[in-house]
Amino acid sequence: MAWSPRRSAGRRLQLPLLCLLLQGATAILFAVFVRYNRETDAALWHWGNHSNADNEFYFRYPSFQDVHAMIFVGFGFLMVFLQRYGFSSVGFTFLLAAFALQWSTLIQGFFHSFRGGYILVGMESMINADFSAAAVLISFGAILGKTGPVQLLLMALLEVVLFGLNEFVLLSLLEVKDAGGSMTIHTFGAYFGLILSRVLYRPHLEKSKHRQGSTYHSDLFAMIGEASRGVVGTIFLWIFWPSFNSAPTALGDGQHRTALNTYYSLAASTLSTFALSALVGGDGRLDMPILESKLKVQDTCGVHNLHGMPGVLGALLGSLVAGLATSEAYGDGLESVFPLIAEGQRSATSQAMHQLFALFVTLTFASVGGGLGAFPLVPSTLEGSP
Amino acid sequence: MAWSPRRSAGRRLQLPLLCLLLQGATAILFAVFVRYNRETDAALWHWGNHSNADNEFYFRYPSFQDVHAMIFVGFGFLMVFLQRYGFSSVGFTFLLAAFALQWSTLIQGFFHSFRGGYILVGMESMINADFSAAAVLISFGAILGKTGPVQLLLMALLEVVLFGLNEFVLLSLLEVKDAGGSMTIHTFGAYFGLILSRVLYRPHLEKSKHRQGSTYHSDLFAMIGEASRGVVGTIFLWIFWPSFNSAPTALGDGQHRTALNTYYSLAASTLSTFALSALVGGDGRLDMPILESKLKVQDTCGVHNLHGMPGVLGALLGSLVAGLATSEAYGDGLESVFPLIAEGQRSATSQAMHQLFALFVTLTFASVGGGLGAFPLVPSTLEGSP
Amino acid sequence: MAWSPRRSAGRRLQLPLLCLLLQGATAILFAVFVRYNRETDAALWHWGNHSNADNEFYFRYPSFQDVHAMIFVGFGFLMVFLQRYGFSSVGFTFLLAAFALQWSTLIQGFFHSFRGGYILVGMESMINADFSAAAVLISFGAILGKTGPVQLLLMALLEVVLFGLNEFVLLSLLEVKDAGGSMTIHTFGAYFGLILSRVLYRPHLEKSKHRQGSTYHSDLFAMIGEASRGVVGTIFLWIFWPSFNSAPTALGDGQHRTALNTYYSLAASTLSTFALSALVGGDGRLDMPILESKLKVQDTCGVHNLHGMPGVLGALLGSLVAGLATSEAYGDGLESVFPLIAEGQRSATSQAMHQLFALFVTLTFASVGGGLGAFPLVPSTLEGSP
């Protein structure tokens, strides 16, 4: 194809100009709308008045940092897996995350901490912004290698808005519990990305499919490759997942319980995975080849296995647990876990139905969003953007 | 040797079936016996009643996580050292640890937190279970490459019980102090494994001894190889050892002091190691070749140098410090460090004797356990299991 | 050059003997002068008396550990970049840090926590000692490959003293704010090292300059190499910088605010860097080649870009912010940020002048120190020490 030099130069400038535009707009919006939350503000602070709000920072900070490590180191290295896309995908990961978390601070702040004309930010804003970035990176994993950084930034621009809207509908309007972000992060991020991937489906990608994980040429890659097969990859989960799951939970014994449950669940699933892998035999993988051949979805990073199905499963189990919640089982704790049931505003069955409906809402937002997000990307993709 | 296909298939099923059996049995025992400890239980929790027990979770969680990182990342990578055993040893590390920490929650819970027919679990259960897994992994290091995963799981089944029994005798019956787990973790784990290694001694392993660390073919391995020689390997210790040592200590200034002591000890030993390495010269290693040639113990990972001798040394120093403890030196703090001396129930000399006796008990448990554990492993090992 | 064997042996003994001498002297000084601070001392501790001082340990420990990780892992790996100097530079990093933090505990303790004839140590001593080690490692980065370990230890011996003196002048005499250690750590460490590098300038080093980052031969190195170009290298900053910056801040909302600011600054600078790199084009680097060609300073690790200029910039912005500080903007918080302005002892303009003067003092200490430190190193360097 014959490209004019001018057009090529224009293309080369797209990414930096979009970055500058987005960063400039974000900076202006921050300057106008964002203020320190009460417990962060120097103007409201007294020495000696060392309140629970201060302690909360110290109690939350380590979990925040673990979430941060999972998102930046974990996703960064996951993206390095597929040699084809090389190291640049690590760069895009940072770029996407850096934009998503600023943009998400504005969107989530608008929905959750908009007081007196200002968005108030603090520790929880950082944790929530990181979770929003996690959903964007999950979607990124589903379309890795199919589109360029400009398209990815535009995708993030849209996805963060829908993420915030979905989260607001679920947590504030439907008042459902979303333990571990099953629905808001994993289900939403995965199906947004998978629908995008379906729309961007390109048959000729199949020909180079064998390159997606085969020609590792160093031990490092071989090792990371092994990791992706379910054994060594657990390192990150072992160390950081208890924090990831407990970070958005209310302070106190809820976080303690979440950490404990994640810890023993990881231990139990390690033995079970070993057993199942060895029983199924061969290369020890439990494959889901069905996606690409039947549904024309190319899921290069296994996003459906890692986030989509587990997210839906978690949502269904959450609904089941809500349906079985009784004041006998939870005692006074019911107030903190399912306050509407405790206050008699909802029956356990009604809460369970709300939870199921929330899953439906999430899948709808993700599908419509993924579909909408895809259309502007298709033309530029067909032109062969990198 | 002519193996029938049926026998080979049976052999292939051993590991998955054992995993399923152990995980199933553990799950049932958890369901029957394990309950949340008071401060973790939703039924006993009130918002606003943010007690010290809740804070304890936040104070202990970072150390727990560091212990976890040392055990999973640290041991995992240590096992990758010896190229011969390759990446599968990382998988076994996780498998062993995952089983050991569940099994140990039951055993240690039975000894330490069995109330009203239930084992109560919380933050401390997780830390203690991790320490028990550490002892199992230390023993694993001593017999790496000599036996298969089925045998390793059986070893862990036995070792965790003896670990719990030894710990109970030392801490609850003899009421001794075991700073940094010198006796219960390092001495016990090392000698249990070394005795096992002695019983499993196979002369023909010597021929391939030169492969134990020589033919690294990538920079990663070369770097990790360097690490094993005492310089770079200190990274993990520098970052995580203060937490590892202080995690089992009582909350408060005891942990503060332990972290401080570990910090300066590491700094001082770095300079001393540099000096001694350079003085001894050659390749800068202080070798202990004596074990294999004289005692027919193959210590592929240097478990004796890293855990055995330092553990015994720590135990002896602990006895010495107990013998020198006076209320003048410790003041009111004597109550928290050596309560029996503070209350006048034991003289300092008597406490020192108890500490020495505890070392003797630990060595006995480790030796008898290692010997017992070895016999069932010998036949399958001789048959040439992987 | 014909060296006699005796001279060569003497040279080989220099490092171990210097290590032993320094470690011996340090140990003696610790035994004579260093005591546990009040909140660490077992003699002053009561169960039930769980004071704020105890909580402080738990609030500060995670940041301390992150600083530690940045210094040991971060600097360690930064030093591995330049293949020419290989893994031994990691060893020197540890050696230097291990000495610097002990020596600095004595120097800083003498200036800041000398009570009743004793230096009292605790959590803050560890954090401050780590920061002092950071300054030494920054200087090390500027002269990497130009001198041997004996010379580096002597440099650290001098630099830690001047670091402590400069810090004392700035914080205790001039009573200026030094957010993020802009002046005491980054400016001081960078210019101390750069002046040293200028004095040690060796023209023939230029010939092998192309080896400074080009012949990576493994993916690991290629990846770490990429990292050094501003994209992947941000991992460490993303995870640990919020802690690094907030660690020396007063407990409470000051740390919260610092973490928040660092978090959003990193996000914003990621997008901006992407944009600028792509605009400037070519290999995407913003080079400062000017240093070596014009000023005959060889800055192998980019210390001037990473620490020198940003440190000076931070100091200038700090002065500007002080000049704009009003009680309207800060409210009661002014007391904790600029106490002298709040108490009316200084005008905002006067505080701004003090801040500027502090930068001048720092540059003077660094230059004179770097110049002084260089002279004893020159002869041994010219002789061709490794």
CSV table of C-alpha atoms in Angstrom, one decimal, chain A residues 91-259:
chain,number,residue,atom,x,y,z
A,91,GLY,CA,4.7,0.2,28.0
A,92,PHE,CA,1.1,0.2,26.8
A,93,THR,CA,0.1,-1.4,30.1
A,94,PHE,CA,1.6,1.5,32.0
A,95,LEU,CA,0.2,4.0,29.6
A,96,LEU,CA,-3.3,2.6,29.8
A,97,ALA,CA,-3.2,2.2,33.6
A,98,ALA,CA,-1.8,5.7,34.1
A,99,PHE,CA,-4.6,7.2,32.0
A,100,ALA,CA,-7.3,4.9,33.4
A,101,LEU,CA,-6.6,5.7,37.0
A,102,GLN,CA,-6.6,9.4,36.6
A,103,TRP,CA,-9.7,9.3,34.4
A,104,SER,CA,-11.4,6.9,36.8
A,105,THR,CA,-10.7,9.2,39.8
A,106,LEU,CA,-12.8,11.8,38.1
A,107,ILE,CA,-15.6,9.4,37.0
A,108,GLN,CA,-15.8,7.4,40.2
A,109,GLY,CA,-15.4,10.6,42.2
A,110,PHE,CA,-18.3,12.1,40.4
A,111,PHE,CA,-20.5,9.1,41.3
A,112,HIS,CA,-19.3,8.5,44.9
A,113,SER,CA,-17.6,11.5,46.5
A,114,PHE,CA,-19.0,14.6,44.9
A,115,ARG,CA,-19.6,17.1,47.7
A,116,GLY,CA,-20.2,20.8,47.4
A,117,GLY,CA,-19.1,21.0,43.8
A,118,TYR,CA,-15.8,19.1,44.4
A,119,ILE,CA,-14.6,15.5,44.0
A,120,LEU,CA,-12.9,14.6,47.3
A,121,VAL,CA,-10.0,12.2,47.0
A,122,GLY,CA,-8.1,10.1,49.5
A,123,MET,CA,-6.9,6.5,50.1
A,124,GLU,CA,-10.1,4.9,48.9
A,125,SER,CA,-10.0,6.9,45.6
A,126,MET,CA,-6.6,5.4,44.9
A,127,ILE,CA,-7.7,1.9,45.6
A,128,ASN,CA,-10.9,2.3,43.5
A,129,ALA,CA,-9.0,3.9,40.7
A,130,ASP,CA,-6.6,1.0,40.7
A,131,PHE,CA,-9.5,-1.4,40.4
A,132,SER,CA,-10.9,0.5,37.5
A,133,ALA,CA,-7.5,0.3,35.8
A,134,ALA,CA,-7.5,-3.5,36.5
A,135,ALA,CA,-10.7,-3.8,34.5
A,136,VAL,CA,-9.2,-1.9,31.6
A,137,LEU,CA,-6.1,-4.1,31.6
A,138,ILE,CA,-8.2,-7.2,31.6
A,139,SER,CA,-10.0,-6.0,28.5
A,140,PHE,CA,-6.6,-5.0,27.1
A,141,GLY,CA,-5.5,-8.7,27.6
A,142,ALA,CA,-8.4,-9.8,25.4
A,143,ILE,CA,-7.5,-7.7,22.4
A,144,LEU,CA,-3.7,-7.7,22.8
A,145,GLY,CA,-2.0,-7.4,19.5
A,146,LYS,CA,-5.1,-6.5,17.5
A,147,THR,CA,-5.0,-2.7,17.8
A,148,GLY,CA,-2.7,0.1,18.5
A,149,PRO,CA,-2.1,2.4,21.5
A,150,VAL,CA,-4.3,5.2,20.2
A,151,GLN,CA,-7.2,2.8,19.9
A,152,LEU,CA,-6.4,1.4,23.4
A,153,LEU,CA,-6.5,4.9,24.9
A,154,LEU,CA,-9.9,5.6,23.3
A,155,MET,CA,-11.2,2.2,24.5
A,156,ALA,CA,-10.0,3.1,28.1
A,157,LEU,CA,-11.8,6.5,27.8
A,158,LEU,CA,-15.1,4.7,27.1
A,159,GLU,CA,-14.6,1.7,29.4
A,160,VAL,CA,-13.8,3.7,32.5
A,161,VAL,CA,-17.0,5.7,32.1
A,162,LEU,CA,-19.1,2.5,31.7
A,163,PHE,CA,-17.2,0.9,34.6
A,164,GLY,CA,-18.1,3.8,36.8
A,165,LEU,CA,-21.7,3.7,35.7
A,166,ASN,CA,-22.0,0.0,36.2
A,167,GLU,CA,-20.4,0.2,39.6
A,168,PHE,CA,-22.7,3.0,40.6
A,169,VAL,CA,-25.8,1.0,39.5
A,170,LEU,CA,-24.7,-2.1,41.3
A,171,LEU,CA,-23.4,-0.6,44.6
A,172,SER,CA,-25.5,2.5,45.1
A,173,LEU,CA,-28.8,1.7,43.2
A,174,LEU,CA,-29.2,-2.1,43.4
A,175,GLU,CA,-27.2,-2.2,46.7
A,176,VAL,CA,-25.7,-5.5,46.0
A,177,LYS,CA,-22.5,-7.0,47.5
A,178,ASP,CA,-19.6,-7.6,45.0
A,179,ALA,CA,-17.0,-9.6,46.9
A,180,GLY,CA,-13.6,-9.5,45.3
A,181,GLY,CA,-15.0,-7.4,42.5
A,182,SER,CA,-16.4,-10.5,40.8
A,183,MET,CA,-18.9,-8.5,38.8
A,184,THR,CA,-17.6,-4.9,38.6
A,185,ILE,CA,-14.0,-5.9,37.8
A,186,HIS,CA,-13.6,-9.4,36.5
A,187,THR,CA,-16.9,-10.0,34.7
A,188,PHE,CA,-17.2,-6.5,33.3
A,189,GLY,CA,-13.6,-6.2,32.2
A,190,ALA,CA,-13.5,-9.7,30.6
A,191,TYR,CA,-16.7,-9.5,28.6
A,192,PHE,CA,-16.1,-5.9,27.5
A,193,GLY,CA,-12.8,-7.1,26.1
A,194,LEU,CA,-14.1,-10.3,24.6
A,195,ILE,CA,-17.0,-8.6,22.8
A,196,LEU,CA,-14.4,-6.1,21.5
A,197,SER,CA,-12.2,-9.0,20.4
A,198,ARG,CA,-15.2,-10.6,18.6
A,199,VAL,CA,-15.9,-7.4,16.6
A,200,LEU,CA,-12.2,-7.0,15.8
A,201,TYR,CA,-12.0,-10.7,14.7
A,202,ARG,CA,-9.5,-11.1,11.9
A,203,PRO,CA,-9.3,-14.6,10.3
A,204,HIS,CA,-5.7,-14.1,9.1
A,205,LEU,CA,-4.6,-13.9,12.7
A,206,GLU,CA,-5.2,-17.6,12.9
A,207,LYS,CA,-2.3,-18.3,10.7
A,208,SER,CA,0.2,-16.9,13.1
A,209,LYS,CA,-1.6,-18.5,16.0
A,210,HIS,CA,1.2,-21.0,16.6
A,211,ARG,CA,3.4,-18.1,17.5
A,212,GLN,CA,1.3,-17.2,20.5
A,213,GLY,CA,3.4,-19.0,23.0
A,214,SER,CA,5.7,-21.4,21.3
A,215,THR,CA,9.1,-20.0,20.3
A,216,TYR,CA,10.4,-18.9,23.7
A,217,HIS,CA,14.1,-18.7,23.4
A,218,SER,CA,15.4,-18.0,26.8
A,219,ASP,CA,14.9,-19.6,30.2
A,220,LEU,CA,13.3,-16.6,31.5
A,221,PHE,CA,10.6,-16.8,28.9
A,222,ALA,CA,10.3,-20.6,29.3
A,223,MET,CA,9.9,-20.1,33.0
A,224,ILE,CA,7.3,-17.3,32.6
A,225,GLY,CA,5.7,-19.6,30.0
A,226,GLU,CA,5.4,-22.4,32.4
A,227,ALA,CA,4.0,-19.9,34.8
A,228,SER,CA,1.1,-19.2,32.5
A,229,ARG,CA,0.1,-22.9,32.7
A,230,GLY,CA,-1.3,-22.6,36.1
A,231,VAL,CA,1.6,-23.6,38.5
A,232,VAL,CA,4.2,-21.0,38.9
A,233,GLY,CA,1.8,-18.2,37.9
A,234,THR,CA,0.3,-18.7,41.4
A,235,ILE,CA,3.2,-16.9,43.0
A,236,PHE,CA,1.6,-13.5,42.5
A,237,LEU,CA,-1.8,-14.8,43.6
A,238,TRP,CA,-0.3,-16.4,46.7
A,239,ILE,CA,1.4,-13.2,47.8
A,240,PHE,CA,-1.0,-10.5,46.8
A,241,TRP,CA,-4.5,-12.0,46.3
A,242,PRO,CA,-5.5,-11.9,49.9
A,243,SER,CA,-4.9,-8.1,49.8
A,244,PHE,CA,-6.6,-7.7,46.4
A,245,ASN,CA,-9.7,-9.3,47.7
A,246,SER,CA,-9.8,-7.7,51.1
A,247,ALA,CA,-8.8,-4.1,50.0
A,248,PRO,CA,-12.3,-2.9,49.0
A,249,THR,CA,-13.9,-4.6,52.1
A,250,ALA,CA,-14.9,-2.6,55.2
A,251,LEU,CA,-12.1,-2.2,57.7
A,252,GLY,CA,-12.1,-4.7,60.5
A,253,ASP,CA,-12.9,-8.3,60.7
A,254,GLY,CA,-14.3,-8.3,57.2
A,255,GLN,CA,-10.9,-7.8,55.8
A,256,HIS,CA,-9.4,-10.3,58.3
A,257,ARG,CA,-12.0,-13.0,57.2
A,258,THR,CA,-11.4,-12.2,53.5
A,259,ALA,CA,-7.7,-12.6,53.8
